[in-house]
CSV table of N, CA and C in Angstrom, one decimal:
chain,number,residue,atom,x,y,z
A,1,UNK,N,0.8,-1.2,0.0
A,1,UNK,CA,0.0,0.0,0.0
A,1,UNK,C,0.9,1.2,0.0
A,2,UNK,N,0.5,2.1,-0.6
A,2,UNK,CA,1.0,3.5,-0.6
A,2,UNK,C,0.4,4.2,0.0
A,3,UNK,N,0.6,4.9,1.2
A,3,UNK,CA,0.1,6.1,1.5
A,3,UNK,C,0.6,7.9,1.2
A,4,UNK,N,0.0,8.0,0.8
A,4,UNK,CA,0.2,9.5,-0.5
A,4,UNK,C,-0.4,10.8,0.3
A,5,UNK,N,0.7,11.7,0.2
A,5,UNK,CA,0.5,12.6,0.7
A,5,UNK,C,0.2,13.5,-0.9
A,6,UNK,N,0.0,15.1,-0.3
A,6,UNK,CA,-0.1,15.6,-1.8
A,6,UNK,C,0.6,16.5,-2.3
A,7,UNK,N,0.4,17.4,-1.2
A,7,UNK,CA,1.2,18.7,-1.0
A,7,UNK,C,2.9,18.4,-0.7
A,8,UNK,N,3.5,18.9,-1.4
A,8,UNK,CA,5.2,18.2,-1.4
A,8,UNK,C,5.7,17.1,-1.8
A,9,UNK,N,4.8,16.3,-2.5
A,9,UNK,CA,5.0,15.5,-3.1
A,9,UNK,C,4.8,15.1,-4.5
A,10,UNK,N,3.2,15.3,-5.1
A,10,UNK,CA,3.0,15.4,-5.9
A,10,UNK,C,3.0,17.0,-7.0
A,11,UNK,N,3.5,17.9,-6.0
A,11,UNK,CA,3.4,19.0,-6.2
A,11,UNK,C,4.1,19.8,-5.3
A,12,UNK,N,5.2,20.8,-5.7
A,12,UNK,CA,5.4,22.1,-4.8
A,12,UNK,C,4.7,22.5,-3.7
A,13,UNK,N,4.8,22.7,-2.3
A,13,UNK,CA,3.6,23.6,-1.2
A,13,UNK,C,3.6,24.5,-2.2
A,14,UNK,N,4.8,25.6,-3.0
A,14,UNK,CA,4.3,26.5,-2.9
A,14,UNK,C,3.3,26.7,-4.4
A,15,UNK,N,3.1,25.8,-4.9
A,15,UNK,CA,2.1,25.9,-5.9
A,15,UNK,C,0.5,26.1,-5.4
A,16,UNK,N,0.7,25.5,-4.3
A,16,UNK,CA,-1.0,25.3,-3.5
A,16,UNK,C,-0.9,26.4,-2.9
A,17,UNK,N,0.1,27.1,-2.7
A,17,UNK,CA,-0.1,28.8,-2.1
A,17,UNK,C,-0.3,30.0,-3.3
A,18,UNK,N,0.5,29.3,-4.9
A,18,UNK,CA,0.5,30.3,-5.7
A,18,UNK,C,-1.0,30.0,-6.4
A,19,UNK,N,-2.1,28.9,-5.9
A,19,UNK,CA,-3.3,28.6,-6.7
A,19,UNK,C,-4.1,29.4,-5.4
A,20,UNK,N,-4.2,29.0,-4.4
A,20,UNK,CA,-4.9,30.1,-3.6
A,20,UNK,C,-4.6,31.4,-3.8
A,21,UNK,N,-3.3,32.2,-4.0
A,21,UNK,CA,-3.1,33.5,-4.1
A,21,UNK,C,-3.9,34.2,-5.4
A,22,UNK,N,-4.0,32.6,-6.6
A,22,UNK,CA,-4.5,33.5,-7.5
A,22,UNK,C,-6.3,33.1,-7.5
A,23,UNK,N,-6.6,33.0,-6.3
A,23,UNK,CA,-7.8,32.8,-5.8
A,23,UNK,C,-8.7,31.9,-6.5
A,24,UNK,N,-8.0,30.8,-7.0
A,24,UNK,CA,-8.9,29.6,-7.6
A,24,UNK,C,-9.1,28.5,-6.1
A,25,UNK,N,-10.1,27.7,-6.8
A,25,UNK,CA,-10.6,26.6,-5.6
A,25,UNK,C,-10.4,25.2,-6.2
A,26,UNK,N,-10.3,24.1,-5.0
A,26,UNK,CA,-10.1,23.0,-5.3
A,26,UNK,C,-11.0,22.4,-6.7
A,27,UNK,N,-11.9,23.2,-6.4
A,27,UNK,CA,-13.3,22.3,-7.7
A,27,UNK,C,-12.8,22.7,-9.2
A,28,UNK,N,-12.2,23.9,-9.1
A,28,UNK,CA,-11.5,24.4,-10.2
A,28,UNK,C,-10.5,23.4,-10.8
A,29,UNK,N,-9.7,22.3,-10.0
A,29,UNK,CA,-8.6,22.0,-10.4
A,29,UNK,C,-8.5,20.7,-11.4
A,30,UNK,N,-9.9,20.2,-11.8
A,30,UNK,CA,-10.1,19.3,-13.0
A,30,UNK,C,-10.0,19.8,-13.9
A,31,UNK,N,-10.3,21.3,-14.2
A,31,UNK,CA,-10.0,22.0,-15.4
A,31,UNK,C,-9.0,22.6,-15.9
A,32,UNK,N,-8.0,22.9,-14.9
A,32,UNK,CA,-6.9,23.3,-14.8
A,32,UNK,C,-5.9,22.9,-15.8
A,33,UNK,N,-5.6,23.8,-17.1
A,33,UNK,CA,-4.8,23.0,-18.0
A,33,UNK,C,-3.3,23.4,-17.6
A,34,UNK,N,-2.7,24.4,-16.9
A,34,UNK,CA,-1.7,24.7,-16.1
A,34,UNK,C,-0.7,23.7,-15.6
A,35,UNK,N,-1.0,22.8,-15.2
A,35,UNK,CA,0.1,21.5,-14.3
A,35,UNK,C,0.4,21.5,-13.1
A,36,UNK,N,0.1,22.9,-12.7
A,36,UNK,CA,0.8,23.5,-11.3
A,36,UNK,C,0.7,22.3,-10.2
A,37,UNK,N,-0.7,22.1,-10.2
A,37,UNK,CA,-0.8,20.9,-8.9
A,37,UNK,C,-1.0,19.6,-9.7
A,38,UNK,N,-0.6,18.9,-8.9
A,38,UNK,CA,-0.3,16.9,-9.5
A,38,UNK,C,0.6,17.4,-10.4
A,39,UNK,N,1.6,17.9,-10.9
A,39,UNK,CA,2.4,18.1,-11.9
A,39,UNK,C,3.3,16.6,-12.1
A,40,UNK,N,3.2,16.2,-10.9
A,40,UNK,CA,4.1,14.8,-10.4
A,40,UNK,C,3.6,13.6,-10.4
A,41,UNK,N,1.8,13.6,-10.8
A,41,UNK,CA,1.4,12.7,-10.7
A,41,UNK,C,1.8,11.4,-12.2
A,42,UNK,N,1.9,12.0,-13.1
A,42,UNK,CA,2.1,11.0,-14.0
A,42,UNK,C,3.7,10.3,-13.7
A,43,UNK,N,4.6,11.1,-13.2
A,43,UNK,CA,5.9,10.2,-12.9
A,43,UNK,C,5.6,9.4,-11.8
A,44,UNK,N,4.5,9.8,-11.2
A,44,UNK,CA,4.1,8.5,-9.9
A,44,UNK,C,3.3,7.3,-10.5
A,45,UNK,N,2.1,7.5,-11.7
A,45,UNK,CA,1.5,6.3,-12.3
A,45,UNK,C,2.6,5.7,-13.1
A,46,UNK,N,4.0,6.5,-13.8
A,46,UNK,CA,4.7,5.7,-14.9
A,46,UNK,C,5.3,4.3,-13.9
A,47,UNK,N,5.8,5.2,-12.5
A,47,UNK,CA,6.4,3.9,-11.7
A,47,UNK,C,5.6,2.8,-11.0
A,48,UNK,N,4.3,3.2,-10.7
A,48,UNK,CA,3.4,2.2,-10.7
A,48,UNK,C,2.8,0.9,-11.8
A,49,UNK,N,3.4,1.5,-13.2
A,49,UNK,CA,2.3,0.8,-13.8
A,49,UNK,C,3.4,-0.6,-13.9
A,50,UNK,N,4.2,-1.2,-13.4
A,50,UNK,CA,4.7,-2.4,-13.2
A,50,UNK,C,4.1,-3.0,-11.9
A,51,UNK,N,3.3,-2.4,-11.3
A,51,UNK,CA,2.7,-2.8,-10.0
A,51,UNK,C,1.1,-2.9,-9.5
A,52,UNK,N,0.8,-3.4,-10.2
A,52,UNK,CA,-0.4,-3.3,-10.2
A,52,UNK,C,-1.4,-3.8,-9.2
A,53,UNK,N,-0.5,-4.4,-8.1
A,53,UNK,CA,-0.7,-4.5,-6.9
A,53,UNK,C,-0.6,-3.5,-6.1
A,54,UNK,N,-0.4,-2.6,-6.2
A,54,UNK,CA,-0.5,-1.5,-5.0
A,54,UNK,C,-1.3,-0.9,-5.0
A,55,UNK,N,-2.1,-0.4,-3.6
A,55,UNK,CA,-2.7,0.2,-3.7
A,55,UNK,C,-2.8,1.7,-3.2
A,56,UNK,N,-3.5,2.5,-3.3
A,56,UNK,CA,-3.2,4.4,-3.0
A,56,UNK,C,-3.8,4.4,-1.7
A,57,UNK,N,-4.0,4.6,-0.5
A,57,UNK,CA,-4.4,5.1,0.7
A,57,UNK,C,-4.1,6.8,0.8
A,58,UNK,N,-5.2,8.0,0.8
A,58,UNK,CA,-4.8,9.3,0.9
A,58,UNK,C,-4.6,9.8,2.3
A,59,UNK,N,-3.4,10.0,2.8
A,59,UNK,CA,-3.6,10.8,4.1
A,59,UNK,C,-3.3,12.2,4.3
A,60,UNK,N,-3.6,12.7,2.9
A,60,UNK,CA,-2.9,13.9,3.0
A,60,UNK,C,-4.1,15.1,3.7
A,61,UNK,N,-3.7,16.3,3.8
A,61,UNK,CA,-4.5,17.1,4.6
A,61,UNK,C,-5.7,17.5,3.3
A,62,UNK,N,-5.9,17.5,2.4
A,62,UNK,CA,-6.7,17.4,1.2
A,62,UNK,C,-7.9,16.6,1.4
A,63,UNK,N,-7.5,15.6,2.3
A,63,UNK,CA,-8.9,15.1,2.9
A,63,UNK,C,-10.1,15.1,3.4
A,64,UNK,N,-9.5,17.0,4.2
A,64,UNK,CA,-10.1,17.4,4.8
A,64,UNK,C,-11.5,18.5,4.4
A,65,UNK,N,-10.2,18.8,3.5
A,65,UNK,CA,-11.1,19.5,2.2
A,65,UNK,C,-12.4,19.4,1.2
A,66,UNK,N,-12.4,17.9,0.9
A,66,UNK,CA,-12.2,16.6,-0.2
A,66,UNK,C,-13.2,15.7,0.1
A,67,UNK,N,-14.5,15.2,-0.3
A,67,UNK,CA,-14.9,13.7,-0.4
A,67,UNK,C,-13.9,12.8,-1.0
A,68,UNK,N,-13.9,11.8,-0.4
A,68,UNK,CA,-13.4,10.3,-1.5
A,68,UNK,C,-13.3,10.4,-2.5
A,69,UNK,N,-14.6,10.6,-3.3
A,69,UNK,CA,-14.6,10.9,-5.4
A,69,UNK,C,-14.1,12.1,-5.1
A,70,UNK,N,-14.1,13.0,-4.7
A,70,UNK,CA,-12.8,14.4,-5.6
A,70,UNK,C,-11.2,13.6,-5.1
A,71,UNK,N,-11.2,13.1,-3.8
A,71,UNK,CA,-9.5,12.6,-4.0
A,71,UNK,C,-9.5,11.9,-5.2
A,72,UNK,N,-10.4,10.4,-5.4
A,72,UNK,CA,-10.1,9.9,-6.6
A,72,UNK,C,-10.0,10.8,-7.7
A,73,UNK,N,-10.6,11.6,-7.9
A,73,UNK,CA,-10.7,12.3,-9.2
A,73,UNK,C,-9.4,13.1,-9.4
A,74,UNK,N,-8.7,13.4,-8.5
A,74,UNK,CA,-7.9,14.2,-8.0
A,74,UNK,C,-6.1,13.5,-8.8
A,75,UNK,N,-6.7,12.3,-8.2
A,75,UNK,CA,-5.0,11.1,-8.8
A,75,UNK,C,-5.7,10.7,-10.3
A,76,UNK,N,-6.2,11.1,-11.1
A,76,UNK,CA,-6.5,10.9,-12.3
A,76,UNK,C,-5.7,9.4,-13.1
A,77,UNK,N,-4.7,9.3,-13.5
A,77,UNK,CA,-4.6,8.1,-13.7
A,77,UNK,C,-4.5,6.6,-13.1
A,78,UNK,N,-4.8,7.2,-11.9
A,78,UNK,CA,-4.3,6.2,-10.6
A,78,UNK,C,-5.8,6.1,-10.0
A,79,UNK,N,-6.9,6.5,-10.5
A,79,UNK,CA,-8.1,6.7,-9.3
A,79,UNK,C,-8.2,5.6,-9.1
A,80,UNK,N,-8.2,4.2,-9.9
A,80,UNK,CA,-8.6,3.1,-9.8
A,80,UNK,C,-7.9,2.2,-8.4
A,81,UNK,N,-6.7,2.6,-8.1
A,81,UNK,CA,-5.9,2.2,-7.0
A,81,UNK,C,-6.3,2.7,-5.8
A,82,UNK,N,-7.2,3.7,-6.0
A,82,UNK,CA,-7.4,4.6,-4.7
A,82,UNK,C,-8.7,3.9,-3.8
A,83,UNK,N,-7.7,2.8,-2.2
A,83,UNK,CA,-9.2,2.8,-1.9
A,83,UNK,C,-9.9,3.3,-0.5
A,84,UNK,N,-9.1,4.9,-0.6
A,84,UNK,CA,-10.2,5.7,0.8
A,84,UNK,C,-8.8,6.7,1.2
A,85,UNK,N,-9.3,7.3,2.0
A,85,UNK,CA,-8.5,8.1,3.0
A,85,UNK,C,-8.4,7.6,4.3
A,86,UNK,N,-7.9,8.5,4.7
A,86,UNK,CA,-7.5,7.9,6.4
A,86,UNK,C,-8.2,9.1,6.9
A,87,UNK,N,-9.2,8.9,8.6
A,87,UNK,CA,-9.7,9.6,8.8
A,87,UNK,C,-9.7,11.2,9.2
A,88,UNK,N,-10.8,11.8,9.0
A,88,UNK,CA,-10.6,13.3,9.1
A,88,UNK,C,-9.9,13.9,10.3
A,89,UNK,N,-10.5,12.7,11.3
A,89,UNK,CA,-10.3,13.2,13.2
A,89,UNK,C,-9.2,13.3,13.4
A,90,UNK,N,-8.1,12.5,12.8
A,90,UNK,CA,-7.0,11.5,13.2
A,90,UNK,C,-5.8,12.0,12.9
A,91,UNK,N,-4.5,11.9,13.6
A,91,UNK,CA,-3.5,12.5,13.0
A,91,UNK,C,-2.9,11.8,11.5
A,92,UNK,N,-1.8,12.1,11.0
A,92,UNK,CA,-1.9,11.7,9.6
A,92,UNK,C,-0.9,9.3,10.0
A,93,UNK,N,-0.5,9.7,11.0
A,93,UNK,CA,0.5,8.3,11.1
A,93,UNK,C,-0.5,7.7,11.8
A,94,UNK,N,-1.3,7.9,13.1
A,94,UNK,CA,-2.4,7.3,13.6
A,94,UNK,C,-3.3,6.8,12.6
A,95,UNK,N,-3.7,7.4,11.6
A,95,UNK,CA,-4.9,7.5,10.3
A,95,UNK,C,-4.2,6.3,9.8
A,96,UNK,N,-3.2,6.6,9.4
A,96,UNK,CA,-2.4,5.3,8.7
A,96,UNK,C,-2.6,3.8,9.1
A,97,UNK,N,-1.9,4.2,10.6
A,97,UNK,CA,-2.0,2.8,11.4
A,97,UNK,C,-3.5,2.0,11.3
A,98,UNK,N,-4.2,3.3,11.8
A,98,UNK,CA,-5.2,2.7,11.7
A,98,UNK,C,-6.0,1.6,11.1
A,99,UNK,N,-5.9,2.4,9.7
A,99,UNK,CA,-6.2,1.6,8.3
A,99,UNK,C,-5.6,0.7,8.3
A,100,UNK,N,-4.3,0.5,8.1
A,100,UNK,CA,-3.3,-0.6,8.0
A,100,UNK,C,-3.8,-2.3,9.0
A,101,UNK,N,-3.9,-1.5,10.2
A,101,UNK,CA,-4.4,-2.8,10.8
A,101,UNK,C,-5.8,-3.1,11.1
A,102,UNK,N,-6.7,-2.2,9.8
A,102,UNK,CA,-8.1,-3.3,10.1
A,102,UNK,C,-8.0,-3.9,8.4
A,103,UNK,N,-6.9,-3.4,7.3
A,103,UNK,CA,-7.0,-3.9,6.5
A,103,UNK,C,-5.9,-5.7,6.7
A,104,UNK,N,-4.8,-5.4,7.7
A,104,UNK,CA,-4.0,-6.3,7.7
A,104,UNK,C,-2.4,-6.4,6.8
A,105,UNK,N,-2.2,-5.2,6.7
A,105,UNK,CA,-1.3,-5.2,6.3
A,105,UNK,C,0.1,-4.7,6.9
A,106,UNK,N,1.6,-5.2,6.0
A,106,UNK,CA,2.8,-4.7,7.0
A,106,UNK,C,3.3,-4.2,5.9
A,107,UNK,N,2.9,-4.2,4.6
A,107,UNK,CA,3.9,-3.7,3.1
A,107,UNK,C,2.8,-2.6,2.9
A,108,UNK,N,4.0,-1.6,3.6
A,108,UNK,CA,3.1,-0.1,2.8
A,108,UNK,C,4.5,0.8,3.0
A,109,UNK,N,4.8,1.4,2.0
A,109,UNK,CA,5.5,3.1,2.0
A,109,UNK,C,4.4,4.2,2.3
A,110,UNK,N,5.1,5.4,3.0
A,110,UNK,CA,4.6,6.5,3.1
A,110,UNK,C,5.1,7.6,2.3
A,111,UNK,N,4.5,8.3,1.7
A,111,UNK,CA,5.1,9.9,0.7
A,111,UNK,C,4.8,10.8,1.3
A,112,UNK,N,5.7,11.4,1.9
A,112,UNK,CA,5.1,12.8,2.3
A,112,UNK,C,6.5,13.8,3.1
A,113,UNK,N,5.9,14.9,3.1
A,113,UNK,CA,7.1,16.1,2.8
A,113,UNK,C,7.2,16.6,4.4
A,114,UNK,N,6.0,16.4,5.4
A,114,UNK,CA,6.0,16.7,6.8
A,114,UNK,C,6.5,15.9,8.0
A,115,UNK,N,7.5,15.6,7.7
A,115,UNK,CA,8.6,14.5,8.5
A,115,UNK,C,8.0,14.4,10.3
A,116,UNK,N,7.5,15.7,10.5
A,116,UNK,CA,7.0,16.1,12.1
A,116,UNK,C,5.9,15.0,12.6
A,117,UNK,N,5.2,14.7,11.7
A,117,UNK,CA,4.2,14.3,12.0
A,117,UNK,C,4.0,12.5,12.0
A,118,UNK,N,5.8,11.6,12.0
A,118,UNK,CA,5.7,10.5,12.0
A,118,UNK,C,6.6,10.3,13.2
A,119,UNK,N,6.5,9.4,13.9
A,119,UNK,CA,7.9,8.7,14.9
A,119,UNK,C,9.3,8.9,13.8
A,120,UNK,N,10.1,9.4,14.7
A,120,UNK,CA,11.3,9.5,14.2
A,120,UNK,C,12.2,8.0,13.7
A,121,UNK,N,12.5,8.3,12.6
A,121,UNK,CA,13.5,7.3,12.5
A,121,UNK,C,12.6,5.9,11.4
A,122,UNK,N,11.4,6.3,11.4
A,122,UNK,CA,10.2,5.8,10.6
A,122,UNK,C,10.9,4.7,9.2
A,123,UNK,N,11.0,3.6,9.1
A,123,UNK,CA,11.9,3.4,8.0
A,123,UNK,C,10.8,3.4,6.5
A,124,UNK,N,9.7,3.0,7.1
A,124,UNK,CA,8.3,3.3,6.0
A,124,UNK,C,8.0,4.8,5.5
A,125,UNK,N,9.3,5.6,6.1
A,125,UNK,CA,8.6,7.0,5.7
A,125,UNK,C,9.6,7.0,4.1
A,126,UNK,N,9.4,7.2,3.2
A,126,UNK,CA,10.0,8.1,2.5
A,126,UNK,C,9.6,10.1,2.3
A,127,UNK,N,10.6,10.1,3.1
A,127,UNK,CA,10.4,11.8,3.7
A,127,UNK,C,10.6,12.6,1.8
A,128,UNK,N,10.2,13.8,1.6
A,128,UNK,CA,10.5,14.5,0.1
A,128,UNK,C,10.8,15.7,0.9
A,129,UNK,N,11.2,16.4,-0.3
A,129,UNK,CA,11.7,18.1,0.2
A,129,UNK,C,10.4,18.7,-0.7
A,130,UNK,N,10.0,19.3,0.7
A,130,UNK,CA,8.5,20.3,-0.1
A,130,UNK,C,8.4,20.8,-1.4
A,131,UNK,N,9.6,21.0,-2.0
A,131,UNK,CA,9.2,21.6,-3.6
A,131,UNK,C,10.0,21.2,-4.1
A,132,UNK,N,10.6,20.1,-4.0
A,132,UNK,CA,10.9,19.1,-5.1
A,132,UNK,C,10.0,17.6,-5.4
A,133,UNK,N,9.4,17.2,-4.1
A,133,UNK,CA,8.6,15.8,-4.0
A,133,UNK,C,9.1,14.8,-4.9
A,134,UNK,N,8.3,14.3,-5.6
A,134,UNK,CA,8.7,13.3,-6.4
A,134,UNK,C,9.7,13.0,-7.4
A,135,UNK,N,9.7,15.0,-7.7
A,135,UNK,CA,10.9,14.7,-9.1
A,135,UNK,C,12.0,14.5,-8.6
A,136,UNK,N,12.2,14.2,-7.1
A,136,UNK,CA,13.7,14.5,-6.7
A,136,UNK,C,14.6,13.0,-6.9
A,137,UNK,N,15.7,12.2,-7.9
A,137,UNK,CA,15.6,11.1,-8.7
A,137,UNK,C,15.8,10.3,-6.6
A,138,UNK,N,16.0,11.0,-6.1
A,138,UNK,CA,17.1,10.2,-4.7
A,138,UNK,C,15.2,9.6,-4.1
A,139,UNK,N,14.6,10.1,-4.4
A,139,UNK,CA,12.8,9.7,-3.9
A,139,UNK,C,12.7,8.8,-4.7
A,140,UNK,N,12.4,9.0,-6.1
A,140,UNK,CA,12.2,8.1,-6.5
A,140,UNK,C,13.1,6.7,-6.6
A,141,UNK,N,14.2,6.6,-6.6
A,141,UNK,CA,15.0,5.2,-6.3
A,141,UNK,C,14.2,4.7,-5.3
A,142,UNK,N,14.1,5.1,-3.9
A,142,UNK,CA,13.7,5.0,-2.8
A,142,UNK,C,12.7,4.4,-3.2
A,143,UNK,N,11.8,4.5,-4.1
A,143,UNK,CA,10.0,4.2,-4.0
A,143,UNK,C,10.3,2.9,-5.1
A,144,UNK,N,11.2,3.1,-6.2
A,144,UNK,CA,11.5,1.6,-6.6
A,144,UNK,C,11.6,0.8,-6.1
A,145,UNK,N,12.7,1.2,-5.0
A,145,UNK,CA,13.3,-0.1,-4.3
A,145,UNK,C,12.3,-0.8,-3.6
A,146,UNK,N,11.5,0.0,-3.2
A,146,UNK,CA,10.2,-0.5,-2.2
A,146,UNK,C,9.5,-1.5,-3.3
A,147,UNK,N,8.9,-1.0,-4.4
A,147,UNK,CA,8.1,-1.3,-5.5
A,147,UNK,C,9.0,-2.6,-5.4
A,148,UNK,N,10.1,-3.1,-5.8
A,148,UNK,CA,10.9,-4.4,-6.6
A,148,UNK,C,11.3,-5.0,-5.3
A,149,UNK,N,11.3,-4.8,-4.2
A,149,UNK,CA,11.0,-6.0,-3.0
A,149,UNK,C,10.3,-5.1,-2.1
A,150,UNK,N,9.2,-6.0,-2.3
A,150,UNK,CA,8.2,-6.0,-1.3
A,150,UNK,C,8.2,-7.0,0.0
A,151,UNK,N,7.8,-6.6,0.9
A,151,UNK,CA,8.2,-6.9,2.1
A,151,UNK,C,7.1,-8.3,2.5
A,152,UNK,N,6.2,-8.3,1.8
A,152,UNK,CA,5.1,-8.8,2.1
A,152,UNK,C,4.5,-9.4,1.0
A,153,UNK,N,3.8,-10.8,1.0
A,153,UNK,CA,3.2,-11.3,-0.4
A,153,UNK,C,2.4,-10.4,0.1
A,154,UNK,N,1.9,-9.2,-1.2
A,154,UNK,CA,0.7,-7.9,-1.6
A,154,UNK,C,-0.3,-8.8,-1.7
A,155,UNK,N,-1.6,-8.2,-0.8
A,155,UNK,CA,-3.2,-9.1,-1.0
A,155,UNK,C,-3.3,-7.8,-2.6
A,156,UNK,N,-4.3,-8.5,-3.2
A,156,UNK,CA,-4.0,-7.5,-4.3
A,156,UNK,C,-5.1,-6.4,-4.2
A,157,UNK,N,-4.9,-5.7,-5.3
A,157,UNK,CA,-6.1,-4.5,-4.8
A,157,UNK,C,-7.8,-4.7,-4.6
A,158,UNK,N,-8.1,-5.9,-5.0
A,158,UNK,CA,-9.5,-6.1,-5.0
A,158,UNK,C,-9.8,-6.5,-3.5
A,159,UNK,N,-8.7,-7.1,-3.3
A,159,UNK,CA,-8.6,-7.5,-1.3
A,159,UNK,C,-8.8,-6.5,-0.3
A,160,UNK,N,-8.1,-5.4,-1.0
A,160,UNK,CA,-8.0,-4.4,-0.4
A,160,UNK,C,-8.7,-3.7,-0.2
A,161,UNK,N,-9.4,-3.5,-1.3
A,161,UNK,CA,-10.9,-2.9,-1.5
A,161,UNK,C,-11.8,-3.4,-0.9
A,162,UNK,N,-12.3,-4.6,-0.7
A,162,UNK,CA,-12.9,-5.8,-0.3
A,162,UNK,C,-12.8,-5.5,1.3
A,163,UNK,N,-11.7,-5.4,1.7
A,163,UNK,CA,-11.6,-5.1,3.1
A,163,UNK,C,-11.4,-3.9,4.2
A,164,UNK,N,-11.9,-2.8,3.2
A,164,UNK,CA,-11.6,-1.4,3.9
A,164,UNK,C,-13.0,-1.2,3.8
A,165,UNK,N,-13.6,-0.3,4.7
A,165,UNK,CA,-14.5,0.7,4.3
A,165,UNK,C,-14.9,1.6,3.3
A,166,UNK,N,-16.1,1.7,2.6
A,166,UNK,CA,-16.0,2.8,1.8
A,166,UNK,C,-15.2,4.2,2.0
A,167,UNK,N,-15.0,4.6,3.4
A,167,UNK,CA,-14.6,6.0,3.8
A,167,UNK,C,-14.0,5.4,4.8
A,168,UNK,N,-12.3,5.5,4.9
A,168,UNK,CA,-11.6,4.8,5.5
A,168,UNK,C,-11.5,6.0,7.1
């Protein structure tokens, strides 16, 4: 499982500051022919699509924002992978765990740019630098290596789906 952050990863923070400054809204951002936000997303589906076992968990703060179908809609080539968020109440590692152990699983990476908000020393974290995220090539190795040994025989995604909640 992947757990996907958004902000710093898929995208610059400071793009999601220069789309608020230019006073557009989330609902705006299907139309958006610009790139500014998910700019990163298709280098994240090119390295997925040898895996078609993984699946997307969102814990990003976007959630908060966001039903379920706008996140899915949100990872556009990947929505199919996507099966929920982690809760609204919850901090973002708690949210994780959470999920994690009512789905049953120990093979998951984390993406995300707010290093504060995991136990230190986290070896599941792959930490990003806020405005570089994904394109940064030292992240991406990291997220192969995970992808090409897996820690765990992967239940596959229909398992996964099968076994979470509609709204995780």
């Amino acid at each position: 499982m992947l757990c996907l952050d958004f902000d710093g990863v898929l995208h610059p923070v400071s793009a999601v500051k220069d789309w608020a400054r230019d006073g557009r809204t989330l609902r705006e951002l299907r139309y958006a022919p610009d790139k500014q936000l998910f700019r990163w997303l298709d280098r994240l589906s090119q390295m997925l699509d040898q895996h078609p076992e993984v699946a997307i968990l969102v814990h990003s703060g976007w959630r908060t924002m966001s039903r379920d179908f706008e996140l899915r809609e949100y990872l556009g080539p990947l929505a199919d992978r996507f099966i929920g968020s982690t809760s609204k109440s919850m901090q973002r590692f708690a949210g994780i765990a959470d999920v994690l152990s009512r789905i049953g699983t120990t093979d998951y990476v984390i993406l995300d740019d707010a290093t504060h908000e995991f136990p230190e020393g986290l070896p599941e974290l792959i930490a990003t630098d806020p405005e570089l995220g994904l394109s940064e090539p030292g992240i991406q190795t990291r997220l192969q290596a995970w992808l090409d040994n897996p820690k765990d025989e992967l239940a596959t995604h229909d398992e996964l789906v099968a076994s979470s909640s509609p709204t995780c």
